[in-house]
Amino acid sequence: MNKDVIVLGSGMSILELSQQEINYINSCEVIIAVNKFMAFYQKSKIVPTHIYYVDAYQRSVRIFLQHVFNICRKNKLRGLTFILNKDISHYSTSNVYLYLYLKYLSLKNVYRQIRYGSINFFLLPKNCYCDFITHQDWLKCDNTWATSLNEPLFHYRGSLSTVLNYISIKYPNRSIRLVGVDFNSPQYFFQQELEELELDWQDWTTPIVKEKGMHFSAVNYQGTTIFDKFGFILEQLSASGNSVYSCNSKSLLVEKGLVQYAPLDDKI
């Protein structure tokens, strides 16, 4: 299998991928879907190997995680790795109570259960794994780059920063390909399907994104954007032998000169 690590954002450029590019992505050993992507993976024709879904700060976000689990089970996906907030089992509401049990170093996993309402139970897909992590507070000035999943991971203005720290720990000395990490639009590639869902999916960033017309990480919020720390992020990735490329020439990371554009055509 190809050793590139693919990071899947939910930008509109996902819909511009050729079948050859999709085939290459699906041939990679590590394909990390970030946040809501996994609920709509079939539209992209890409099957992730990892699902990063760490935010659990709001009821709607936790409900959507359960929706992702349901889809994975329904489609009988196997061998997935879920990257989750280790504190998520502390949350409960009148509609969602999440049980996450993980027994490491055993021959048999203890499968996790999610209780939705007071009657129905939903299980994670069979033969799945969990990496439980925490991340730092982006508002603090002393954020550091973690070297172990036992430490709080770096986090600054968005999930991408933490995903990259995770990769540096788990998959050093590999190229990282950003796919659908556009930052230039408030729209997801699955926007219509998302809005048709009969569940509460919006969070506190939704009105800000609509007003500013771009991804929240790129919005100047409290005087910051994700781009402020990207030089630091790239330095840390270089130290772990990771290089970062974007397959979208219109990504704000490319336009700002932070990440090199490298089309997937070069890999096919």
PDB file of N, CA and C in Angstrom, residues 8-71:
ATOM      1  N   LEU A   8      -8.290  14.132   5.001  1.00  0.00           N
ATOM      2  CA  LEU A   8      -9.491  14.489   4.255  1.00  0.00           C
ATOM      3  C   LEU A   8     -10.266  15.592   4.956  1.00  0.00           C
ATOM      4  N   GLY A   9     -10.223  16.792   4.392  1.00  0.00           N
ATOM      5  CA  GLY A   9     -11.114  17.852   4.818  1.00  0.00           C
ATOM      6  C   GLY A   9     -12.419  17.752   4.048  1.00  0.00           C
ATOM      7  N   SER A  10     -13.326  18.662   4.329  1.00  0.00           N
ATOM      8  CA  SER A  10     -14.663  18.583   3.735  1.00  0.00           C
ATOM      9  C   SER A  10     -14.934  19.697   2.741  1.00  0.00           C
ATOM     10  N   GLY A  11     -13.871  20.270   2.166  1.00  0.00           N
ATOM     11  CA  GLY A  11     -14.024  21.356   1.208  1.00  0.00           C
ATOM     12  C   GLY A  11     -14.604  20.898  -0.117  1.00  0.00           C
ATOM     13  N   MET A  12     -15.064  21.854  -0.902  1.00  0.00           N
ATOM     14  CA  MET A  12     -15.721  21.568  -2.172  1.00  0.00           C
ATOM     15  C   MET A  12     -14.790  20.914  -3.186  1.00  0.00           C
ATOM     16  N   SER A  13     -13.492  21.065  -3.036  1.00  0.00           N
ATOM     17  CA  SER A  13     -12.559  20.483  -4.004  1.00  0.00           C
ATOM     18  C   SER A  13     -12.601  18.959  -4.003  1.00  0.00           C
ATOM     19  N   ILE A  14     -13.183  18.359  -2.980  1.00  0.00           N
ATOM     20  CA  ILE A  14     -13.364  16.902  -2.966  1.00  0.00           C
ATOM     21  C   ILE A  14     -14.136  16.454  -4.206  1.00  0.00           C
ATOM     22  N   LEU A  15     -15.104  17.259  -4.622  1.00  0.00           N
ATOM     23  CA  LEU A  15     -15.946  16.897  -5.765  1.00  0.00           C
ATOM     24  C   LEU A  15     -15.220  17.045  -7.090  1.00  0.00           C
ATOM     25  N   GLU A  16     -14.040  17.645  -7.088  1.00  0.00           N
ATOM     26  CA  GLU A  16     -13.269  17.844  -8.316  1.00  0.00           C
ATOM     27  C   GLU A  16     -12.228  16.755  -8.533  1.00  0.00           C
ATOM     28  N   LEU A  17     -12.124  15.815  -7.622  1.00  0.00           N
ATOM     29  CA  LEU A  17     -11.145  14.737  -7.758  1.00  0.00           C
ATOM     30  C   LEU A  17     -11.506  13.818  -8.923  1.00  0.00           C
ATOM     31  N   SER A  18     -10.509  13.441  -9.694  1.00  0.00           N
ATOM     32  CA  SER A  18     -10.731  12.486 -10.772  1.00  0.00           C
ATOM     33  C   SER A  18     -10.815  11.076 -10.195  1.00  0.00           C
ATOM     34  N   GLN A  19     -11.323  10.142 -10.994  1.00  0.00           N
ATOM     35  CA  GLN A  19     -11.402   8.762 -10.521  1.00  0.00           C
ATOM     36  C   GLN A  19     -10.013   8.202 -10.256  1.00  0.00           C
ATOM     37  N   GLN A  20      -9.035   8.620 -11.068  1.00  0.00           N
ATOM     38  CA  GLN A  20      -7.663   8.157 -10.852  1.00  0.00           C
ATOM     39  C   GLN A  20      -7.115   8.668  -9.517  1.00  0.00           C
ATOM     40  N   GLU A  21      -7.434   9.917  -9.186  1.00  0.00           N
ATOM     41  CA  GLU A  21      -6.994  10.473  -7.905  1.00  0.00           C
ATOM     42  C   GLU A  21      -7.668   9.758  -6.740  1.00  0.00           C
ATOM     43  N   ILE A  22      -8.952   9.488  -6.892  1.00  0.00           N
ATOM     44  CA  ILE A  22      -9.691   8.759  -5.856  1.00  0.00           C
ATOM     45  C   ILE A  22      -9.094   7.367  -5.658  1.00  0.00           C
ATOM     46  N   ASN A  23      -8.768   6.714  -6.758  1.00  0.00           N
ATOM     47  CA  ASN A  23      -8.167   5.379  -6.664  1.00  0.00           C
ATOM     48  C   ASN A  23      -6.839   5.436  -5.917  1.00  0.00           C
ATOM     49  N   TYR A  24      -6.047   6.479  -6.200  1.00  0.00           N
ATOM     50  CA  TYR A  24      -4.762   6.595  -5.505  1.00  0.00           C
ATOM     51  C   TYR A  24      -4.976   6.803  -4.006  1.00  0.00           C
ATOM     52  N   ILE A  25      -5.892   7.698  -3.659  1.00  0.00           N
ATOM     53  CA  ILE A  25      -6.174   7.953  -2.243  1.00  0.00           C
ATOM     54  C   ILE A  25      -6.588   6.664  -1.543  1.00  0.00           C
ATOM     55  N   ASN A  26      -7.486   5.913  -2.173  1.00  0.00           N
ATOM     56  CA  ASN A  26      -7.972   4.676  -1.563  1.00  0.00           C
ATOM     57  C   ASN A  26      -6.894   3.601  -1.460  1.00  0.00           C
ATOM     58  N   SER A  27      -5.795   3.779  -2.188  1.00  0.00           N
ATOM     59  CA  SER A  27      -4.700   2.811  -2.114  1.00  0.00           C
ATOM     60  C   SER A  27      -3.724   3.121  -0.986  1.00  0.00           C
ATOM     61  N   CYS A  28      -3.937   4.245  -0.298  1.00  0.00           N
ATOM     62  CA  CYS A  28      -3.017   4.653   0.767  1.00  0.00           C
ATOM     63  C   CYS A  28      -3.321   3.913   2.068  1.00  0.00           C
ATOM     64  N   GLU A  29      -2.293   3.687   2.827  1.00  0.00           N
ATOM     65  CA  GLU A  29      -2.414   2.918   4.067  1.00  0.00           C
ATOM     66  C   GLU A  29      -3.159   3.680   5.152  1.00  0.00           C
ATOM     67  N   VAL A  30      -2.988   5.001   5.188  1.00  0.00           N
ATOM     68  CA  VAL A  30      -3.596   5.832   6.230  1.00  0.00           C
ATOM     69  C   VAL A  30      -4.389   6.952   5.567  1.00  0.00           C
ATOM     70  N   ILE A  31      -5.698   6.946   5.799  1.00  0.00           N
ATOM     71  CA  ILE A  31      -6.602   7.955   5.236  1.00  0.00           C
ATOM     72  C   ILE A  31      -7.446   8.485   6.388  1.00  0.00           C
ATOM     73  N   ILE A  32      -7.171   9.708   6.821  1.00  0.00           N
ATOM     74  CA  ILE A  32      -7.822  10.255   8.013  1.00  0.00           C
ATOM     75  C   ILE A  32      -8.941  11.208   7.614  1.00  0.00           C
ATOM     76  N   ALA A  33     -10.168  10.846   7.937  1.00  0.00           N
ATOM     77  CA  ALA A  33     -11.323  11.717   7.711  1.00  0.00           C
ATOM     78  C   ALA A  33     -11.500  12.607   8.930  1.00  0.00           C
ATOM     79  N   VAL A  34     -11.659  13.893   8.696  1.00  0.00           N
ATOM     80  CA  VAL A  34     -11.747  14.856   9.794  1.00  0.00           C
ATOM     81  C   VAL A  34     -13.198  15.270  10.019  1.00  0.00           C
ATOM     82  N   ASN A  35     -13.659  15.093  11.244  1.00  0.00           N
ATOM     83  CA  ASN A  35     -14.973  15.561  11.698  1.00  0.00           C
ATOM     84  C   ASN A  35     -16.115  14.994  10.861  1.00  0.00           C
ATOM     85  N   LYS A  36     -16.945  15.820  10.247  1.00  0.00           N
ATOM     86  CA  LYS A  36     -18.184  15.353   9.628  1.00  0.00           C
ATOM     87  C   LYS A  36     -17.979  14.532   8.363  1.00  0.00           C
ATOM     88  N   PHE A  37     -16.792  14.532   7.805  1.00  0.00           N
ATOM     89  CA  PHE A  37     -16.550  13.869   6.521  1.00  0.00           C
ATOM     90  C   PHE A  37     -17.116  12.454   6.496  1.00  0.00           C
ATOM     91  N   MET A  38     -16.890  11.690   7.563  1.00  0.00           N
ATOM     92  CA  MET A  38     -17.206  10.268   7.544  1.00  0.00           C
ATOM     93  C   MET A  38     -18.686   9.997   7.333  1.00  0.00           C
ATOM     94  N   ALA A  39     -19.531  10.917   7.734  1.00  0.00           N
ATOM     95  CA  ALA A  39     -20.972  10.714   7.563  1.00  0.00           C
ATOM     96  C   ALA A  39     -21.372  10.733   6.091  1.00  0.00           C
ATOM     97  N   PHE A  40     -20.497  11.264   5.240  1.00  0.00           N
ATOM     98  CA  PHE A  40     -20.820  11.423   3.822  1.00  0.00           C
ATOM     99  C   PHE A  40     -19.720  10.847   2.931  1.00  0.00           C
ATOM    100  N   TYR A  41     -18.978   9.896   3.465  1.00  0.00           N
ATOM    101  CA  TYR A  41     -17.825   9.368   2.730  1.00  0.00           C
ATOM    102  C   TYR A  41     -18.224   8.750   1.397  1.00  0.00           C
ATOM    103  N   GLN A  42     -19.441   8.203   1.313  1.00  0.00           N
ATOM    104  CA  GLN A  42     -19.860   7.547   0.077  1.00  0.00           C
ATOM    105  C   GLN A  42     -19.966   8.533  -1.085  1.00  0.00           C
ATOM    106  N   LYS A  43     -20.329   9.767  -0.799  1.00  0.00           N
ATOM    107  CA  LYS A  43     -20.407  10.771  -1.859  1.00  0.00           C
ATOM    108  C   LYS A  43     -19.029  11.046  -2.441  1.00  0.00           C
ATOM    109  N   SER A  44     -18.003  10.949  -1.632  1.00  0.00           N
ATOM    110  CA  SER A  44     -16.637  11.220  -2.091  1.00  0.00           C
ATOM    111  C   SER A  44     -16.016  10.022  -2.807  1.00  0.00           C
ATOM    112  N   LYS A  45     -16.580   8.842  -2.607  1.00  0.00           N
ATOM    113  CA  LYS A  45     -16.046   7.583  -3.132  1.00  0.00           C
ATOM    114  C   LYS A  45     -14.710   7.209  -2.486  1.00  0.00           C
ATOM    115  N   ILE A  46     -14.430   7.822  -1.352  1.00  0.00           N
ATOM    116  CA  ILE A  46     -13.207   7.539  -0.601  1.00  0.00           C
ATOM    117  C   ILE A  46     -13.592   6.828   0.696  1.00  0.00           C
ATOM    118  N   VAL A  47     -12.868   5.772   1.021  1.00  0.00           N
ATOM    119  CA  VAL A  47     -13.145   5.024   2.250  1.00  0.00           C
ATOM    120  C   VAL A  47     -12.006   5.267   3.240  1.00  0.00           C
ATOM    121  N   PRO A  48     -12.239   6.083   4.257  1.00  0.00           N
ATOM    122  CA  PRO A  48     -11.184   6.377   5.243  1.00  0.00           C
ATOM    123  C   PRO A  48     -10.793   5.147   6.058  1.00  0.00           C
ATOM    124  N   THR A  49      -9.600   5.219   6.600  1.00  0.00           N
ATOM    125  CA  THR A  49      -9.139   4.193   7.544  1.00  0.00           C
ATOM    126  C   THR A  49      -9.217   4.699   8.981  1.00  0.00           C
ATOM    127  N   HIS A  50      -9.174   6.027   9.143  1.00  0.00           N
ATOM    128  CA  HIS A  50      -9.200   6.673  10.451  1.00  0.00           C
ATOM    129  C   HIS A  50     -10.272   7.759  10.449  1.00  0.00           C
ATOM    130  N   ILE A  51     -10.924   7.936  11.579  1.00  0.00           N
ATOM    131  CA  ILE A  51     -11.917   9.000  11.736  1.00  0.00           C
ATOM    132  C   ILE A  51     -11.531   9.839  12.938  1.00  0.00           C
ATOM    133  N   TYR A  52     -11.186  11.091  12.672  1.00  0.00           N
ATOM    134  CA  TYR A  52     -10.851  12.033  13.749  1.00  0.00           C
ATOM    135  C   TYR A  52     -12.122  12.777  14.135  1.00  0.00           C
ATOM    136  N   TYR A  53     -12.547  12.599  15.379  1.00  0.00           N
ATOM    137  CA  TYR A  53     -13.746  13.289  15.864  1.00  0.00           C
ATOM    138  C   TYR A  53     -13.562  13.530  17.361  1.00  0.00           C
ATOM    139  N   VAL A  54     -12.837  14.579  17.673  1.00  0.00           N
ATOM    140  CA  VAL A  54     -12.408  14.816  19.051  1.00  0.00           C
ATOM    141  C   VAL A  54     -13.294  15.808  19.789  1.00  0.00           C
ATOM    142  N   ASP A  55     -13.865  16.768  19.085  1.00  0.00           N
ATOM    143  CA  ASP A  55     -14.681  17.781  19.754  1.00  0.00           C
ATOM    144  C   ASP A  55     -15.935  17.153  20.342  1.00  0.00           C
ATOM    145  N   ALA A  56     -16.180  17.436  21.603  1.00  0.00           N
ATOM    146  CA  ALA A  56     -17.372  16.916  22.276  1.00  0.00           C
ATOM    147  C   ALA A  56     -17.944  17.975  23.198  1.00  0.00           C
ATOM    148  N   TYR A  57     -17.794  19.222  22.774  1.00  0.00           N
ATOM    149  CA  TYR A  57     -18.112  20.346  23.651  1.00  0.00           C
ATOM    150  C   TYR A  57     -19.583  20.739  23.623  1.00  0.00           C
ATOM    151  N   GLN A  58     -20.360  20.164  22.709  1.00  0.00           N
ATOM    152  CA  GLN A  58     -21.735  20.604  22.536  1.00  0.00           C
ATOM    153  C   GLN A  58     -22.609  19.404  22.196  1.00  0.00           C
ATOM    154  N   ARG A  59     -23.842  19.431  22.657  1.00  0.00           N
ATOM    155  CA  ARG A  59     -24.760  18.310  22.467  1.00  0.00           C
ATOM    156  C   ARG A  59     -24.886  17.917  21.004  1.00  0.00           C
ATOM    157  N   SER A  60     -25.026  18.891  20.101  1.00  0.00           N
ATOM    158  CA  SER A  60     -25.207  18.586  18.684  1.00  0.00           C
ATOM    159  C   SER A  60     -24.005  17.843  18.112  1.00  0.00           C
ATOM    160  N   VAL A  61     -22.816  18.163  18.606  1.00  0.00           N
ATOM    161  CA  VAL A  61     -21.596  17.510  18.125  1.00  0.00           C
ATOM    162  C   VAL A  61     -21.570  16.051  18.558  1.00  0.00           C
ATOM    163  N   ARG A  62     -22.007  15.780  19.778  1.00  0.00           N
ATOM    164  CA  ARG A  62     -22.025  14.408  20.272  1.00  0.00           C
ATOM    165  C   ARG A  62     -23.097  13.586  19.561  1.00  0.00           C
ATOM    166  N   ILE A  63     -24.215  14.202  19.249  1.00  0.00           N
ATOM    167  CA  ILE A  63     -25.257  13.508  18.494  1.00  0.00           C
ATOM    168  C   ILE A  63     -24.741  13.133  17.108  1.00  0.00           C
ATOM    169  N   PHE A  64     -23.973  14.035  16.498  1.00  0.00           N
ATOM    170  CA  PHE A  64     -23.466  13.753  15.157  1.00  0.00           C
ATOM    171  C   PHE A  64     -22.449  12.617  15.187  1.00  0.00           C
ATOM    172  N   LEU A  65     -21.676  12.524  16.243  1.00  0.00           N
ATOM    173  CA  LEU A  65     -20.749  11.399  16.375  1.00  0.00           C
ATOM    174  C   LEU A  65     -21.503  10.083  16.392  1.00  0.00           C
ATOM    175  N   GLN A  66     -22.612  10.054  17.100  1.00  0.00           N
ATOM    176  CA  GLN A  66     -23.424   8.846  17.117  1.00  0.00           C
ATOM    177  C   GLN A  66     -23.948   8.528  15.723  1.00  0.00           C
ATOM    178  N   HIS A  67     -24.289   9.574  14.961  1.00  0.00           N
ATOM    179  CA  HIS A  67     -24.735   9.403  13.575  1.00  0.00           C
ATOM    180  C   HIS A  67     -23.622   8.769  12.734  1.00  0.00           C
ATOM    181  N   VAL A  68     -22.398   9.203  12.935  1.00  0.00           N
ATOM    182  CA  VAL A  68     -21.256   8.619  12.223  1.00  0.00           C
ATOM    183  C   VAL A  68     -21.110   7.138  12.569  1.00  0.00           C
ATOM    184  N   PHE A  69     -21.206   6.808  13.861  1.00  0.00           N
ATOM    185  CA  PHE A  69     -21.123   5.407  14.267  1.00  0.00           C
ATOM    186  C   PHE A  69     -22.205   4.573  13.580  1.00  0.00           C
ATOM    187  N   ASN A  70     -23.412   5.114  13.520  1.00  0.00           N
ATOM    188  CA  ASN A  70     -24.519   4.386  12.902  1.00  0.00           C
ATOM    189  C   ASN A  70     -24.238   4.067  11.439  1.00  0.00           C
ATOM    190  N   ILE A  71     -23.692   5.056  10.728  1.00  0.00           N
ATOM    191  CA  ILE A  71     -23.390   4.861   9.308  1.00  0.00           C
ATOM    192  C   ILE A  71     -22.326   3.785   9.127  1.00  0.00           C
TER     193      ILE A  71
END
